[in-house]
C-alpha atoms as one frame of an Amber mdcrd trajectory, in Angstrom:
protein
  -0.173   0.087  -0.316   0.908   3.307  -0.776   1.454   5.781   2.222  -0.931
   8.211   0.345  -3.233   5.238   0.549  -2.667   4.465   4.377  -2.751   8.244
   4.978  -6.461   8.717   3.701  -7.460   5.194   5.247  -6.446   6.554   8.728
  -7.713   9.957   8.239 -11.201   7.963   7.464 -10.612   6.161  10.501 -10.160
   9.088  12.595 -12.908  11.368  11.313 -15.887   9.563  13.141 -13.693   9.230
  16.449 -12.966  13.179  16.212 -16.970  13.850  15.319 -17.392  11.837  18.512
 -14.696  13.954  20.799 -15.988  17.182  19.669 -19.729  16.272  20.433 -18.453
  14.926  24.233 -16.917  18.251  24.433 -19.723  20.034  23.299 -21.977  18.353
  25.814 -19.835  18.562  28.723 -19.495  22.332  27.923 -23.229  22.943  27.707
 -23.385  20.669  31.048 -20.811  23.246  32.713 -22.447  26.369  31.456 -26.202
  24.969  32.953 -24.366  24.106  36.376 -22.757  27.683  36.362 -26.092  29.495
  35.591 -27.680  27.199  38.031 -25.473  28.006  40.743 -25.493  31.838  40.066
 -29.405  31.982  39.899 -30.033  33.159  43.576 -32.018  30.361  45.600 -35.526
  30.746  46.288 -36.295  30.400  49.947 -39.994  28.377  50.311 -41.587  29.947
  52.600 -45.193  28.617  53.485 -48.023  30.536  50.925 -50.104  32.679  53.468
 -53.769  31.644  53.566 -55.957  34.571  52.513 -59.157  34.610  54.818
């Protein structure tokens, strides 16, 4: 096999792995951003609702 063919094969094999890796990182970054947003949002203190008479 020529070097070019091997290189093309290697690249073709690496593409799906690269996409999977990128998706994983994207998901991790999204989750981290959501967690940070949740942490920054002030926690509402649950107080008993006043009953109207």
